Short mmCIF file of C-alpha atoms in Angstrom, two decimals:
data_model
loop_
_atom_site.label_atom_id
_atom_site.label_comp_id
_atom_site.label_asym_id
_atom_site.label_seq_id
_atom_site.Cartn_x
_atom_site.Cartn_y
_atom_site.Cartn_z
CA UNK O 248 0.11 0.14 0.08
CA UNK O 249 1.63 3.28 -1.03
CA UNK O 250 2.24 6.04 1.65
CA UNK O 251 -0.46 8.56 -0.25
CA UNK O 252 -3.14 6.15 -0.82
CA UNK O 253 -5.29 7.45 2.05
CA UNK O 254 -4.78 11.24 0.86
CA UNK O 255 -6.18 12.42 -2.31
CA UNK O 256 -4.37 15.32 -4.35
CA UNK O 257 -7.34 17.55 -3.64
CA UNK O 258 -7.13 16.71 0.16
CA UNK O 259 -3.69 17.86 0.30
CA UNK O 260 -4.37 21.19 -1.36
CA UNK O 261 -7.13 21.85 1.07
CA UNK O 262 -5.17 21.04 4.21
CA UNK O 263 -2.24 23.07 5.80
CA UNK O 264 0.51 20.23 5.93
CA UNK O 265 2.05 21.34 2.79
CA UNK O 266 5.63 19.78 1.98
CA UNK O 267 4.92 17.09 4.82
CA UNK O 268 5.77 14.25 2.84
CA UNK O 269 9.54 14.87 2.84
CA UNK O 270 9.28 14.38 6.73
CA UNK O 271 8.73 11.11 8.64
CA UNK O 272 7.32 11.31 12.41
CA UNK O 273 9.52 10.03 15.40
CA UNK O 274 6.57 7.84 16.40
CA UNK O 275 6.92 6.18 12.99
CA UNK O 276 10.57 5.90 13.28
CA UNK O 277 10.22 3.98 16.80
CA UNK O 278 7.54 2.00 15.26
CA UNK O 279 9.19 0.72 12.36
CA UNK O 280 12.55 0.13 14.65
CA UNK O 281 10.82 -1.90 16.83
CA UNK O 282 9.54 -4.25 14.01
CA UNK O 283 12.60 -4.28 11.99
CA UNK O 284 15.59 -4.27 14.44
CA UNK O 285 14.11 -5.97 17.50
CA UNK O 286 13.02 -9.68 18.07
CA UNK O 287 14.00 -13.17 17.44
CA UNK O 288 16.94 -13.95 14.87
CA UNK O 289 17.73 -10.18 14.91
CA UNK O 290 20.79 -8.36 16.19
CA UNK O 291 18.84 -6.64 19.10
CA UNK O 292 16.91 -9.75 20.66
CA UNK O 293 15.00 -7.62 23.12
CA UNK O 294 14.35 -4.00 23.74
CA UNK O 295 11.70 -2.11 25.39
CA UNK O 296 9.76 0.63 23.58
CA UNK O 297 10.96 3.09 26.42
CA UNK O 298 14.47 2.46 25.64
CA UNK O 299 13.97 2.92 22.08
CA UNK O 300 11.94 6.24 22.50
CA UNK O 301 14.88 7.62 24.79
CA UNK O 302 17.62 6.91 22.18
CA UNK O 303 15.36 8.09 19.39
CA UNK O 304 14.97 11.61 21.18
CA UNK O 305 18.56 11.73 22.06
CA UNK O 306 19.38 11.05 18.37
CA UNK O 307 16.79 13.75 17.24
CA UNK O 308 18.76 16.32 19.58
CA UNK O 309 22.05 15.52 18.49
CA UNK O 310 21.28 15.42 15.02
CA UNK O 311 19.48 18.64 15.00
CA UNK O 312 22.50 20.43 15.96
CA UNK O 313 24.53 19.84 12.98
CA UNK O 314 22.97 17.56 10.70
CA UNK O 315 19.02 18.10 10.26
CA UNK O 316 17.80 21.48 8.94
CA UNK O 317 16.37 22.61 12.27
CA UNK O 318 17.02 26.50 11.75
CA UNK O 319 14.07 28.58 13.36
CA UNK O 320 13.99 32.08 13.48
CA UNK O 321 11.95 34.98 15.39
CA UNK O 322 11.35 38.67 14.41
CA UNK O 323 10.91 41.50 16.95
CA UNK O 324 11.10 45.21 17.08
CA UNK O 325 13.95 46.14 19.57
CA UNK O 326 12.19 48.03 22.36
CA UNK O 327 13.69 51.02 24.39
CA UNK O 328 15.22 48.55 26.97
CA UNK O 329 17.38 46.96 24.39
CA UNK O 330 16.35 43.46 25.28
CA UNK O 331 15.18 40.58 23.61
CA UNK O 332 13.68 37.51 25.40
CA UNK O 333 15.15 34.26 24.18
CA UNK O 334 12.60 31.93 22.50
CA UNK O 335 11.04 28.95 24.55
CA UNK O 336 13.13 26.44 22.56
CA UNK O 337 16.36 28.21 22.11
CA UNK O 338 19.47 26.21 22.51
CA UNK O 339 21.90 28.42 20.28
CA UNK O 340 22.04 31.10 17.77
CA UNK O 341 23.24 30.81 14.23
CA UNK O 342 22.93 34.42 13.25
CA UNK O 343 21.30 37.63 14.56
CA UNK O 344 20.71 40.43 12.17
CA UNK O 345 18.49 43.48 11.69
CA UNK O 346 16.18 43.97 8.43
CA UNK O 347 15.98 47.58 6.43
CA UNK O 348 13.15 48.85 4.84
CA UNK O 349 14.04 46.55 1.59
CA UNK O 350 14.06 43.51 3.57
CA UNK O 351 17.67 42.77 3.43
CA UNK O 352 19.34 41.33 6.68
CA UNK O 353 22.21 43.07 8.06
CA UNK O 354 24.52 40.80 10.76
CA UNK O 355 24.83 42.12 14.21
CA UNK O 356 28.07 40.90 15.84
CA UNK O 357 28.65 39.57 19.23
CA UNK O 358 30.67 41.64 21.67
CA UNK O 359 32.84 40.10 24.42
CA UNK O 360 33.40 43.31 26.09
CA UNK O 361 30.51 43.73 28.36
CA UNK O 362 27.90 41.72 30.09
CA UNK O 363 25.21 42.08 32.68
CA UNK O 364 26.77 40.67 35.98
CA UNK O 365 24.60 40.40 39.33
CA UNK O 366 24.80 43.54 41.10
CA UNK O 367 24.12 42.94 44.90
CA UNK O 368 23.66 45.90 46.98
CA UNK O 369 26.47 47.22 48.98
CA UNK O 370 26.66 49.68 52.10
CA UNK O 371 29.40 52.28 52.37
CA UNK O 372 31.54 49.50 53.92
CA UNK O 373 31.31 47.59 50.74
CA UNK O 374 29.37 44.71 52.80
CA UNK O 375 26.40 42.90 50.76
CA UNK O 376 23.96 44.14 52.96
CA UNK O 377 21.39 47.20 53.84
CA UNK O 378 22.53 49.33 56.66
CA UNK O 379 20.67 51.83 58.28
CA UNK O 380 20.60 53.93 61.47
CA UNK O 381 17.44 53.87 63.69
CA UNK O 382 16.05 55.37 66.73
CA UNK O 383 15.03 52.47 69.13
CA UNK O 384 12.05 53.29 71.89
CA UNK O 385 11.82 50.74 74.74
CA UNK O 386 7.91 50.89 74.51
CA UNK O 387 7.30 50.53 70.66
CA UNK O 388 8.36 48.21 67.98
CA UNK O 389 8.38 50.83 65.53
CA UNK O 390 12.03 52.07 64.61
CA UNK O 391 12.36 55.19 62.73
CA UNK O 392 15.39 55.10 60.40
CA UNK O 393 17.28 58.26 59.17
CA UNK O 394 16.56 58.18 55.73
CA UNK O 395 14.15 56.64 53.12
CA UNK O 396 15.02 52.93 52.16
CA UNK O 397 12.71 51.77 49.07
CA UNK O 398 14.96 48.36 49.20
CA UNK O 399 13.67 47.19 52.61
CA UNK O 400 11.09 44.61 52.22
CA UNK O 401 8.33 43.03 54.52
CA UNK O 402 10.20 40.04 55.58
CA UNK O 403 13.75 40.88 55.67
CA UNK O 404 15.83 39.72 58.74
CA UNK O 405 16.78 42.62 61.22
CA UNK O 406 20.02 42.61 63.09
CA UNK O 407 21.70 44.89 65.67
CA UNK O 408 22.15 45.96 69.13
CA UNK O 409 19.07 45.48 71.02
CA UNK O 410 17.24 43.66 68.57
CA UNK O 411 16.48 39.92 69.44
CA UNK O 412 17.90 37.23 67.16
CA UNK O 413 15.04 36.09 64.46
CA UNK O 414 13.66 39.63 64.24
CA UNK O 415 11.97 40.41 61.03
CA UNK O 416 10.46 43.59 59.32
CA UNK O 417 6.71 43.44 59.80
CA UNK O 418 5.78 46.48 58.36
CA UNK O 419 7.22 49.87 56.54
CA UNK O 420 5.83 53.56 56.37
CA UNK O 421 7.42 56.35 54.50
CA UNK O 422 6.77 60.00 55.25
CA UNK O 423 9.02 63.05 54.39
CA UNK O 424 11.83 60.91 53.09
CA UNK O 425 11.94 59.15 56.31
CA UNK O 426 11.26 55.09 56.46
CA UNK O 427 9.70 53.82 59.71
CA UNK O 428 10.00 50.01 60.22
CA UNK O 429 7.77 47.80 62.51
CA UNK O 430 9.69 44.91 63.86
CA UNK O 431 8.07 41.29 65.10
CA UNK O 432 9.00 37.70 65.34
CA UNK O 433 8.38 34.64 62.73
CA UNK O 434 4.94 34.23 64.34
CA UNK O 435 4.21 37.94 63.90
CA UNK O 436 4.26 39.03 67.37
CA UNK O 437 5.63 42.60 67.94
CA UNK O 438 9.19 42.67 69.50
CA UNK O 439 10.59 45.36 71.63
CA UNK O 440 14.36 46.49 71.63
CA UNK O 441 15.88 44.62 74.73
CA UNK O 442 19.26 44.05 76.35
CA UNK O 443 18.10 40.40 77.10
CA UNK O 444 16.45 41.48 80.49
CA UNK O 445 14.94 45.26 80.22
CA UNK O 446 13.51 46.92 77.13
CA UNK O 447 15.99 49.62 75.75
CA UNK O 448 15.70 52.86 74.12
CA UNK O 449 18.65 53.96 71.95
CA UNK O 450 19.07 56.47 69.26
CA UNK O 451 21.52 56.15 66.33
CA UNK O 452 21.45 52.58 66.49
CA UNK O 453 23.20 50.77 63.52
CA UNK O 454 20.75 48.21 61.94
CA UNK O 455 21.49 45.54 59.26
CA UNK O 456 18.80 44.09 56.77
CA UNK O 457 19.27 41.07 54.96
CA UNK O 458 17.22 38.31 53.05
CA UNK O 459 15.45 35.57 55.05
CA UNK O 460 17.27 33.07 52.92
CA UNK O 461 20.67 34.32 53.21
CA UNK O 462 20.96 35.28 49.43
CA UNK O 463 22.48 38.59 48.58
CA UNK O 464 19.95 41.64 48.04
CA UNK O 465 20.21 42.53 44.34
CA UNK O 466 19.93 46.12 43.10
CA UNK O 467 16.59 46.58 41.48
CA UNK O 468 15.69 48.23 38.46
CA UNK O 469 13.23 50.28 40.20
CA UNK O 470 10.92 50.77 43.09
CA UNK O 471 8.14 53.08 43.99
CA UNK O 472 6.45 54.02 47.23
CA UNK O 473 2.85 55.00 46.32
CA UNK O 474 0.51 56.72 48.72
CA UNK O 475 -3.30 57.50 48.92
CA UNK O 476 -4.36 53.64 47.94
CA UNK O 477 -7.18 51.84 49.08
CA UNK O 478 -8.27 48.02 49.16
CA UNK O 479 -10.58 45.59 50.70
CA UNK O 480 -10.15 41.93 51.76
CA UNK O 481 -12.72 40.58 49.16
CA UNK O 482 -11.26 41.83 46.23
CA UNK O 483 -7.56 41.59 44.43
CA UNK O 484 -8.02 45.25 43.33
CA UNK O 485 -5.61 48.11 44.80
CA UNK O 486 -7.38 51.65 43.82
CA UNK O 487 -5.59 54.94 43.20
CA UNK O 488 -5.17 57.73 41.39
CA UNK O 489 -4.14 57.15 37.59
CA UNK O 490 -1.05 59.86 37.83
CA UNK O 491 0.20 57.83 40.55
CA UNK O 492 0.11 54.38 39.13
CA UNK O 493 1.99 55.34 35.64
CA UNK O 494 5.25 53.69 36.71
CA UNK O 495 3.64 50.60 38.10
CA UNK O 496 4.23 47.44 35.94
CA UNK O 497 3.36 43.83 35.83
CA UNK O 498 5.35 41.54 37.88
CA UNK O 499 6.41 44.00 40.51
CA UNK O 500 6.28 42.94 44.08
CA UNK O 501 3.99 44.35 46.56
CA UNK O 502 5.81 45.35 49.95
CA UNK O 503 2.94 45.70 52.55
CA UNK O 504 2.01 44.05 55.93
CA UNK O 505 -1.41 43.53 54.56
CA UNK O 506 -0.42 41.59 51.69
CA UNK O 507 1.31 37.93 52.08
CA UNK O 508 4.92 37.76 51.17
CA UNK O 509 5.40 37.27 47.40
CA UNK O 510 2.38 39.10 46.31
CA UNK O 511 2.98 40.39 42.64
CA UNK O 512 1.25 42.83 40.48
CA UNK O 513 -0.84 40.96 37.66
CA UNK O 514 -2.34 43.80 35.90
CA UNK O 515 -2.51 47.47 35.79
CA UNK O 516 -5.30 49.47 34.34
CA UNK O 517 -5.78 53.38 34.61
CA UNK O 518 -6.44 53.81 38.55
CA UNK O 519 -6.77 49.98 39.21
CA UNK O 520 -4.03 47.21 40.07
CA UNK O 521 -4.97 43.76 40.38
CA UNK O 522 -2.44 41.52 42.65
CA UNK O 523 -2.06 37.94 43.15
CA UNK O 524 -3.06 37.51 46.60
CA UNK O 525 -5.87 39.05 48.79
CA UNK O 526 -5.07 41.33 51.92
CA UNK O 527 -5.82 40.45 55.21
CA UNK O 528 -6.99 43.96 56.28
CA UNK O 529 -9.00 46.47 54.56
CA UNK O 530 -7.87 49.98 53.90
CA UNK O 531 -10.53 52.64 52.93
CA UNK O 532 -8.14 55.25 52.16
CA UNK O 533 -4.41 56.65 52.56
CA UNK O 534 -2.81 53.29 52.11
CA UNK O 535 0.80 53.26 51.19
CA UNK O 536 2.23 50.58 49.16
CA UNK O 537 6.18 49.67 47.93
CA UNK O 538 6.15 48.34 44.53
CA UNK O 539 9.54 46.76 43.74
CA UNK O 540 10.65 45.50 40.15
CA UNK O 541 11.76 41.89 40.24
CA UNK O 542 14.46 43.02 37.49
CA UNK O 543 18.16 43.63 38.38
CA UNK O 544 20.33 45.45 36.52
CA UNK O 545 24.09 46.24 36.80
CA UNK O 546 25.91 49.36 36.23
CA UNK O 547 27.91 47.61 33.35
CA UNK O 548 24.56 46.94 31.59
CA UNK O 549 23.08 50.49 32.23
CA UNK O 550 26.32 52.14 30.73
CA UNK O 551 26.63 49.90 27.79
CA UNK O 552 23.10 50.65 26.94
CA UNK O 553 23.05 54.51 27.42
CA UNK O 554 26.61 55.03 25.66
CA UNK O 555 26.79 55.88 21.96
CA UNK O 556 27.72 52.79 19.98
CA UNK O 557 31.08 52.64 18.83
CA UNK O 558 29.65 51.72 15.44
CA UNK O 559 28.07 55.15 15.25
CA UNK O 560 31.25 56.91 15.34
CA UNK O 561 31.77 58.06 11.80
CA UNK O 562 35.01 60.12 12.55
CA UNK O 563 37.56 59.26 9.59
CA UNK O 564 40.35 60.55 11.94
CA UNK O 565 42.15 62.15 8.94
CA UNK O 566 44.52 64.21 10.82
CA UNK O 567 48.40 63.93 11.66
CA UNK O 568 47.65 62.54 14.80
CA UNK O 569 45.76 59.56 13.63
CA UNK O 570 47.13 59.32 10.42
CA UNK O 571 50.76 60.09 10.62
CA UNK O 572 52.04 57.31 7.73
CA UNK O 573 50.17 59.14 4.83
CA UNK O 574 46.66 57.30 5.45
CA UNK O 575 47.74 54.17 6.50
CA UNK O 576 45.58 52.57 9.46
CA UNK O 577 46.97 49.93 11.69
CA UNK O 578 45.63 47.86 14.29
CA UNK O 579 41.85 47.89 13.21
CA UNK O 580 39.85 45.19 14.82
CA UNK O 581 37.37 43.71 11.74
CA UNK O 582 35.00 42.54 14.57
CA UNK O 583 34.56 46.32 15.36
CA UNK O 584 34.61 47.42 11.84
CA UNK O 585 30.99 47.62 10.91
CA UNK O 586 28.37 49.78 11.49
CA UNK O 587 25.44 47.30 11.79
CA UNK O 588 25.29 46.97 15.70
CA UNK O 589 26.54 44.58 18.47
CA UNK O 590 24.93 42.54 21.06
CA UNK O 591 25.83 39.78 23.77
CA UNK O 592 23.58 36.86 25.34
CA UNK O 593 22.74 36.86 28.95
CA UNK O 594 22.13 33.12 29.21
CA UNK O 595 21.25 33.03 32.83
CA UNK O 596 18.70 35.74 32.38
CA UNK O 597 17.54 34.47 29.14
CA UNK O 598 17.95 37.82 27.17
CA UNK O 599 19.63 39.23 24.10
CA UNK O 600 21.07 42.73 24.96
CA UNK O 601 21.53 45.15 22.12
CA UNK O 602 23.74 48.11 21.45
CA UNK O 603 22.10 51.59 21.62
CA UNK O 604 22.08 51.64 17.61
CA UNK O 605 19.62 48.72 17.20
CA UNK O 606 16.93 50.51 19.06
CA UNK O 607 13.70 50.66 16.96
CA UNK O 608 14.89 48.28 14.19
CA UNK O 609 13.64 45.17 13.39
CA UNK O 610 15.88 42.16 14.56
CA UNK O 611 15.78 38.70 13.29
CA UNK O 612 16.99 35.71 15.37
CA UNK O 613 18.03 32.69 13.69
CA UNK O 614 18.74 29.78 16.04
CA UNK O 615 18.73 26.23 16.50
CA UNK O 616 16.48 23.93 18.51
CA UNK O 617 16.80 20.21 19.55
CA UNK O 618 13.39 19.58 17.79
CA UNK O 619 11.88 17.68 20.68
CA UNK O 620 10.20 20.75 22.12
CA UNK O 621 6.59 19.94 20.79
CA UNK O 622 5.09 16.95 19.22
CA UNK O 623 4.50 18.27 15.97
CA UNK O 624 8.22 19.25 15.54
CA UNK O 625 9.39 15.75 16.43
CA UNK O 626 10.01 14.53 12.87
CA UNK O 627 12.97 13.33 10.49
CA UNK O 628 13.54 14.31 7.21
CA UNK O 629 13.95 11.16 4.93
CA UNK O 630 17.11 11.88 3.80
CA UNK O 631 18.17 11.42 7.62
CA UNK O 632 15.90 8.49 8.36
CA UNK O 633 18.38 5.59 7.95
CA UNK O 634 20.76 7.81 10.07
CA UNK O 635 18.39 7.56 13.07
CA UNK O 636 18.01 3.63 12.74
CA UNK O 637 21.56 3.45 13.05
CA UNK O 638 22.02 5.93 15.62
CA UNK O 639 19.15 4.07 17.86
CA UNK O 640 20.91 0.43 17.03
CA UNK O 641 24.40 1.69 18.07
CA UNK O 642 22.99 3.31 21.32
CA UNK O 643 21.23 0.24 22.60
CA UNK O 644 23.93 -2.01 21.69
CA UNK O 645 26.46 -0.05 23.50
CA UNK O 646 24.58 0.23 26.57
CA UNK O 647 24.21 -3.39 26.94
CA UNK O 648 26.12 -5.86 28.68
CA UNK O 649 27.93 -8.99 27.15
CA UNK O 650 27.63 -7.49 23.52
CA UNK O 651 30.89 -8.35 21.49
CA UNK O 652 32.91 -5.03 20.74
CA UNK O 653 33.14 -5.91 17.09
CA UNK O 654 29.21 -5.65 16.93
CA UNK O 655 29.22 -2.29 18.66
CA UNK O 656 32.33 -1.26 16.59
CA UNK O 657 30.42 -2.15 13.33
CA UNK O 658 27.26 -0.46 14.16
CA UNK O 659 29.31 2.58 15.15
CA UNK O 660 30.72 2.76 11.92
CA UNK O 661 27.36 2.29 10.15
CA UNK O 662 26.18 5.32 12.12
CA UNK O 663 29.07 7.38 11.17
CA UNK O 664 28.61 6.71 7.40
CA UNK O 665 24.83 7.11 7.66
CA UNK O 666 25.32 10.64 9.53
CA UNK O 667 27.75 11.72 7.03
CA UNK O 668 25.68 10.73 4.27
CA UNK O 669 22.76 12.73 5.87
CA UNK O 670 24.70 15.71 5.79
CA UNK O 671 25.82 15.40 2.35
CA UNK O 672 22.16 15.10 1.20
CA UNK O 673 20.50 17.88 3.59
CA UNK O 674 23.53 20.18 2.53
CA UNK O 675 21.10 20.62 -0.63
CA UNK O 676 23.98 21.40 -3.07
CA UNK O 677 22.87 21.76 -6.46
CA UNK O 678 25.56 22.01 -9.45
CA UNK O 679 23.85 24.94 -11.44
CA UNK O 680 23.89 26.76 -8.13
CA UNK O 681 27.20 26.35 -7.51
CA UNK O 682 28.24 27.12 -11.19
CA UNK O 683 26.64 30.25 -11.07
CA UNK O 684 28.21 31.40 -8.03
CA UNK O 685 31.82 30.35 -9.17
CA UNK O 686 31.22 32.58 -12.58
CA UNK O 687 31.87 35.54 -10.36
CA UNK O 688 34.95 34.01 -8.61
CA UNK O 689 37.62 34.77 -11.66
CA UNK O 690 37.16 31.03 -12.55
CA UNK O 691 36.15 29.98 -16.21
CA UNK O 692 33.36 27.36 -15.86
CA UNK O 693 32.91 25.04 -18.91
CA UNK O 694 29.65 23.01 -19.70
#
């Protein structure tokens, strides 16, 4: 029975699977391998479908990187942030370029001279912690600090003279650029400053704030203290005035003692903010909340994106100072001898960062994946079908005990040969195309 007997030509042109005949699904590869390669009187006497499926997927991944034509692409307009989020199935890039008004792509080049390293907060002594000076009152759990500290969040650990071990920040408030914190224990009970016996009052007390889990406090991209807010315990909405909410973004952390730790902003619309958790206390008016961006931005990246790109420098340096040797220019680095722009990839943050001259341009990312991200892409080109069978067979035999080495070596050679053949077939070299290219290379081509 032919492979196309179940589909008429009319059905093919009415569906959306154009060109699908050139591929074989991974499920068919596994089924055919189980029928042809596994069983009595065969090289592989017994193999579970789970083992075959595992090695088939591993073969798909490895062959996708340098054999299959598995290059994908994504196009975006670079925003003012000069950042692009990596695609969900991204493994590595093959080319990054920007497209002009004629649709012609211009290559961007990677830069190795900048990065976006973590930027933990430091106090004046260089220690990785927040340090503030506060006034302790023996009869109150409120501590008035010496300035406004937007980075102090609910739940942070407080330590210092007369502060009991295990004390955390229970609440914060700000007035006239002065921050006041309320301290409590992990059970939510108010804590008073004490020397271990008696409650103590003390001014000029140096306090240290750290994260509960011991991690460093990273400098956040932005934080805003918004006043005159209201909310209730049955609604996820925080209400304010539109002018005060312009800087609030989705994903920001909500720092307030009425909201559970970890509450984030889910939506912002005009005068209303929708958050992820309900408050435990209603506030009819005058509520104050600190909104903190989850994004951390280093000074290195801030300087890189704000500086004028070196590719925009069009000075020809035609002077005796720069051209003392009659126009000769020595030491030019080819990687910087272009005007298209540059980028670097922050793999841990999952973003591509661009130079400032790429802002607003249409950027095309060509990248490779491993072909196992989704079911509909788990398919093999027919040019490489035999390479898949040999790869799976070699993988199964090489992981079995008591298999003669000559058999393993034989299938290894067959696998290498089939992969090489698949590469040649998928390279798609056409004689007439090569001939046309070589005509422009000062070579005479005879037919």
